[in-house]
């Protein structure tokens, strides 16, 4: 549970730190909530001010590269932090020092030590911090929980997650910290498991109800890189949770074809697949029984809506506003990202990602620059989610057995 906060009324003044790149999506969302009368954009913190063109339709908020000063001058109540990973802790604590609540982009912090420092600072100052795992706002999560509780797929056997994306060389050149494990002596940990496809990890943990640090019993990692970077771009993770669930996550940024990432809950009598970016759920039964879709609908052929049932989603900034206005429970408070942060720490302290041999990948044109493709990776990622196996167990010639990491 997050620290209790005093109720707030009226549109809440918001400062956005990091308004370019992915930050643009936050800018657009803030504008949407402005139109709904929930917030007011009062400041933007960027090293280089946004142009009139970039701010078209967004009014004239104060702009400054001095985050603390901007908070003071604008009287902000919320700060949306979409800044480099290695700045998360400091900026969130600066906001807390000013009594400002935060929506903090994932990953929460780049190390578990920083995570503990963040939690201690938030508790001391009494401010709320929501972490930006947008998939955890999906109403599909509750629907899946109801299906599992009702025995729709029998006893849960495990959870697999798969993500196959494409990123070209320009992706790693867009900012100095991209694809780095550290920068100027500071941890970054910008790998495929911890940042681009971190939602696959966090969503699998949420579906198991294993979100806090103590919920992780064992971690195994297989980390690789086809690109000339420090961090991993093709990796497989296997977790055993405290309740005994086996969770695998297989992800890559070197896919043959870009696909929708998903999480699949395996049961003794079927499976539930959740495409978390689409909020889409598909239930499949192996015994032809009657099942529900989590909302009361059934399909007596044994499959619920073969196109998938699409659910709604609660926006995380909107949820934070509701928390401050009437005490609505936060969907992703920082303490509920502890299990994810155990995995970040395992990646940070584990062996360096293994460079893939030259015959394991090939180059193709990308959207803005050439990109590298790992041969057969799409099928491997799918097979991992289907069988809860690692790349090495699936027979990938370039994959060494997993490194076991014991959470502290």
XYZ file of N, CA and C in Angstrom, residues 46-161:
348
model
N 13.276 20.079 -19.702
C 14.063 19.527 -20.798
C 15.380 20.286 -20.877
N 16.428 19.634 -21.342
C 17.707 20.313 -21.513
C 17.607 21.391 -22.581
N 16.807 21.119 -23.604
C 16.558 22.099 -24.667
C 15.060 22.344 -24.729
N 14.608 23.582 -24.567
C 13.164 23.856 -24.548
C 12.460 23.349 -25.805
N 11.220 22.943 -25.645
C 10.407 22.531 -26.789
C 10.065 23.751 -27.631
N 10.002 23.537 -28.929
C 9.662 24.623 -29.846
C 8.159 24.877 -29.833
N 7.754 25.992 -30.422
C 6.324 26.284 -30.537
C 5.617 25.174 -31.303
N 6.289 24.638 -32.307
C 5.700 23.549 -33.088
C 5.498 22.306 -32.232
N 6.487 21.976 -31.410
C 6.367 20.805 -30.537
C 5.288 20.997 -29.485
N 5.019 22.246 -29.125
C 4.027 22.537 -28.097
C 2.678 22.937 -28.672
N 2.522 22.816 -29.981
C 1.256 23.211 -30.610
C 0.090 22.509 -29.949
N -0.879 23.289 -29.477
C -2.062 22.735 -28.836
C -1.902 22.471 -27.358
N -0.716 22.765 -26.810
C -0.461 22.469 -25.409
C -0.275 23.718 -24.560
N -0.602 24.886 -25.079
C -0.476 26.095 -24.290
C 0.969 26.527 -24.172
N 1.290 27.247 -23.083
C 2.639 27.773 -22.899
C 3.126 27.493 -21.478
N 3.339 26.234 -21.121
C 3.858 25.925 -19.795
C 5.280 26.455 -19.630
N 5.660 26.729 -18.400
C 7.028 27.177 -18.148
C 8.004 26.066 -18.518
N 9.137 26.445 -19.091
C 10.152 25.471 -19.470
C 11.471 25.813 -18.799
N 12.153 24.767 -18.307
C 13.424 24.977 -17.626
C 14.153 23.647 -17.537
N 15.497 23.712 -17.451
C 16.266 22.487 -17.207
C 16.572 22.324 -15.721
N 16.035 23.223 -14.895
C 16.190 23.163 -13.444
C 14.931 22.542 -12.858
N 14.975 21.229 -12.622
C 13.787 20.502 -12.187
C 13.276 21.000 -10.840
N 14.163 21.128 -9.861
C 13.740 21.568 -8.534
C 13.143 22.968 -8.583
N 13.802 23.861 -9.306
C 13.290 25.225 -9.415
C 11.938 25.272 -10.103
N 11.773 24.425 -11.102
C 10.507 24.377 -11.832
C 9.377 23.920 -10.915
N 9.655 22.935 -10.087
C 8.645 22.461 -9.147
C 8.248 23.571 -8.173
N 9.236 24.297 -7.694
C 8.966 25.370 -6.731
C 8.135 26.479 -7.353
N 8.538 26.911 -8.538
C 7.877 28.069 -9.157
C 6.466 27.754 -9.623
N 6.228 26.513 -10.046
C 4.920 26.178 -10.624
C 3.917 25.668 -9.603
N 4.401 25.298 -8.423
C 3.492 24.716 -7.434
C 2.942 23.364 -7.866
N 3.753 22.603 -8.602
C 3.316 21.299 -9.108
C 2.925 20.364 -7.969
N 1.922 19.538 -8.232
C 1.522 18.488 -7.297
C 1.917 17.109 -7.806
N 2.107 17.003 -9.136
C 2.518 15.745 -9.761
C 3.675 16.030 -10.711
N 4.665 15.134 -10.723
C 5.723 15.164 -11.727
C 5.697 13.850 -12.489
N 5.661 13.945 -13.805
C 5.773 12.771 -14.657
C 7.224 12.696 -15.107
N 7.904 11.608 -14.748
C 9.338 11.478 -15.005
C 9.585 10.477 -16.121
N 9.942 10.994 -17.281
C 10.280 10.158 -18.435
C 11.704 10.512 -18.844
N 12.630 10.194 -17.977
C 14.027 10.588 -18.106
C 14.915 9.349 -18.134
N 16.215 9.501 -18.429
C 17.097 8.328 -18.468
C 17.032 7.516 -17.176
N 17.194 6.209 -17.315
C 17.026 5.283 -16.190
C 17.889 5.684 -14.997
N 19.117 6.104 -15.252
C 20.036 6.402 -14.156
C 19.708 7.705 -13.431
N 18.691 8.442 -13.886
C 18.265 9.667 -13.197
C 17.003 9.449 -12.360
N 16.408 8.274 -12.442
C 15.104 8.049 -11.810
C 15.101 8.318 -10.310
N 16.052 7.728 -9.598
C 16.046 7.856 -8.141
C 16.182 9.304 -7.712
N 17.178 9.992 -8.255
C 17.434 11.367 -7.837
C 16.245 12.268 -8.118
N 15.679 12.182 -9.308
C 14.576 13.076 -9.661
C 13.327 12.764 -8.851
N 13.059 11.484 -8.621
C 11.880 11.131 -7.824
C 12.028 11.635 -6.394
N 13.248 11.598 -5.857
C 13.459 12.080 -4.495
C 13.454 13.605 -4.434
N 13.934 14.263 -5.486
C 13.802 15.728 -5.547
C 12.330 16.115 -5.523
N 11.524 15.406 -6.310
C 10.086 15.674 -6.311
C 9.504 15.448 -4.922
N 9.887 14.344 -4.294
C 9.369 14.044 -2.956
C 9.767 15.119 -1.955
N 10.988 15.655 -2.086
C 11.443 16.730 -1.195
C 10.540 17.955 -1.290
N 9.894 18.132 -2.443
C 9.012 19.272 -2.661
C 7.541 18.904 -2.447
N 7.312 17.690 -1.893
C 5.940 17.264 -1.651
C 5.185 16.927 -2.919
N 5.925 16.610 -3.983
C 5.328 16.340 -5.287
C 5.268 14.835 -5.521
N 4.132 14.332 -5.924
C 3.915 12.917 -6.214
C 4.373 12.629 -7.644
N 4.722 11.379 -7.919
C 5.351 11.077 -9.206
C 4.706 9.914 -9.941
N 4.702 10.045 -11.274
C 4.518 8.921 -12.186
C 5.891 8.694 -12.784
N 6.525 7.586 -12.421
C 7.912 7.308 -12.767
C 7.979 6.231 -13.831
N 8.623 6.540 -14.945
C 8.763 5.539 -16.001
C 9.520 4.313 -15.487
N 9.217 3.165 -16.088
C 9.941 1.946 -15.744
C 11.271 1.931 -16.503
N 12.262 1.143 -16.019
C 12.276 0.425 -14.752
C 12.351 1.399 -13.588
N 11.897 0.966 -12.419
C 11.809 1.862 -11.271
C 13.143 2.547 -11.015
N 14.193 1.767 -10.879
C 15.556 2.268 -10.700
C 16.504 1.296 -11.397
N 17.794 1.654 -11.545
C 18.721 0.750 -12.235
C 19.380 -0.290 -11.344
N 19.121 -0.264 -10.036
C 19.712 -1.252 -9.141
C 18.807 -1.428 -7.933
N 19.000 -2.534 -7.230
C 18.165 -2.773 -6.055
C 18.536 -1.833 -4.910
N 19.808 -1.482 -4.813
C 20.214 -0.520 -3.805
C 19.527 0.827 -4.010
N 19.469 1.274 -5.251
C 18.771 2.521 -5.559
C 17.279 2.394 -5.266
N 16.731 1.228 -5.527
C 15.315 0.986 -5.245
C 15.031 1.122 -3.756
N 15.885 0.526 -2.934
C 15.707 0.637 -1.486
C 15.825 2.090 -1.037
N 16.743 2.826 -1.632
C 16.894 4.248 -1.286
C 15.657 5.040 -1.678
N 15.099 4.712 -2.833
C 13.880 5.387 -3.275
C 12.727 5.107 -2.322
N 12.523 3.838 -1.974
C 11.418 3.493 -1.080
C 11.559 4.184 0.270
N 12.774 4.212 0.795
C 12.994 4.856 2.092
C 12.687 6.346 2.012
N 13.112 6.982 0.934
C 12.871 8.408 0.769
C 11.397 8.731 0.609
N 10.686 7.918 -0.140
C 9.252 8.131 -0.326
C 8.510 7.961 0.990
N 8.885 6.936 1.758
C 8.220 6.695 3.033
C 8.460 7.841 3.998
N 9.682 8.352 3.996
C 10.025 9.446 4.908
C 9.260 10.724 4.555
N 9.098 10.970 3.255
C 8.483 12.219 2.822
C 6.963 12.106 2.660
N 6.463 10.874 2.571
C 5.019 10.668 2.502
C 4.393 10.987 1.168
N 5.165 10.860 0.082
C 4.612 11.110 -1.248
C 4.368 9.803 -1.986
N 3.454 9.841 -2.939
C 3.093 8.660 -3.723
C 3.961 8.567 -4.965
N 4.251 7.335 -5.373
C 5.010 7.098 -6.600
C 4.390 5.925 -7.344
N 3.896 6.220 -8.525
C 3.334 5.204 -9.412
C 4.376 4.891 -10.482
N 4.635 3.618 -10.740
C 5.635 3.218 -11.736
C 4.936 2.894 -13.054
N 5.506 3.352 -14.161
C 4.816 3.362 -15.446
C 4.728 2.058 -16.207
N 4.338 0.985 -15.544
C 4.019 -0.257 -16.253
C 2.561 -0.177 -16.710
N 2.348 0.416 -17.871
C 0.984 0.688 -18.334
C 0.145 -0.579 -18.480
N 0.782 -1.707 -18.790
C 0.018 -2.945 -18.964
C -0.676 -3.361 -17.672
N -0.169 -2.898 -16.528
C -0.755 -3.279 -15.249
C -2.017 -2.476 -14.938
N -2.377 -1.576 -15.832
C -3.661 -0.897 -15.726
C -4.753 -1.598 -16.504
N -4.425 -2.702 -17.173
C -5.401 -3.410 -17.996
C -6.433 -4.122 -17.139
N -7.704 -3.964 -17.502
C -8.784 -4.663 -16.797
C -8.757 -6.159 -17.090
N -7.994 -6.541 -18.107
C -7.866 -7.965 -18.430
C -7.225 -8.741 -17.290
N -6.385 -8.097 -16.502
C -5.706 -8.794 -15.417
C -6.704 -9.346 -14.404
N -7.697 -8.526 -14.051
C -8.719 -9.001 -13.110
C -9.580 -10.095 -13.747
N -9.853 -9.947 -15.046
C -10.645 -10.965 -15.738
C -9.912 -12.304 -15.744
N -8.606 -12.263 -15.996
C -7.821 -13.494 -15.996
C -7.775 -14.104 -14.599
N -7.624 -13.254 -13.588
C -7.608 -13.756 -12.208
C -8.912 -14.465 -11.869
N -10.034 -13.915 -12.349
C -11.323 -14.565 -12.089
C -11.410 -15.903 -12.802
N -10.931 -15.947 -14.032
C -10.952 -17.193 -14.794
C -10.134 -18.275 -14.090
N -8.943 -17.899 -13.638
C -8.085 -18.863 -12.957
C -8.740 -19.329 -11.662
N -9.292 -18.371 -10.899
C -9.938 -18.720 -9.629
C -11.138 -19.624 -9.839
N -11.839 -19.449 -10.974
C -13.012 -20.274 -11.266
C -12.652 -21.631 -11.856
N -11.351 -21.881 -12.034
C -10.908 -23.178 -12.546
C -11.074 -23.345 -14.037
N -11.138 -22.233 -14.785
C -11.378 -22.306 -16.227
C -10.334 -23.134 -16.958
N -9.066 -23.121 -16.468
C -8.023 -23.901 -17.140
C -7.396 -24.910 -16.186
N -8.080 -25.208 -15.095
C -7.556 -26.166 -14.131
C -6.450 -25.562 -13.276
N -5.585 -26.402 -12.765
C -4.476 -25.951 -11.917
C -3.404 -25.277 -12.770
N -2.902 -24.152 -12.301
C -1.871 -23.423 -13.039
C -0.565 -24.210 -13.013
N 0.000 -24.429 -14.205
C 1.247 -25.183 -14.348
C 2.459 -24.276 -14.507
N 2.223 -23.045 -14.885
C 3.323 -22.110 -15.105
C 2.869 -20.965 -15.985
N 3.748 -19.979 -16.142
C 3.441 -18.790 -16.935
C 4.614 -18.514 -17.862
N 4.315 -18.316 -19.143
C 5.346 -17.983 -20.115
C 5.064 -16.647 -20.764
N 6.099 -15.892 -21.069
C 5.940 -14.607 -21.754
C 6.873 -14.571 -22.956
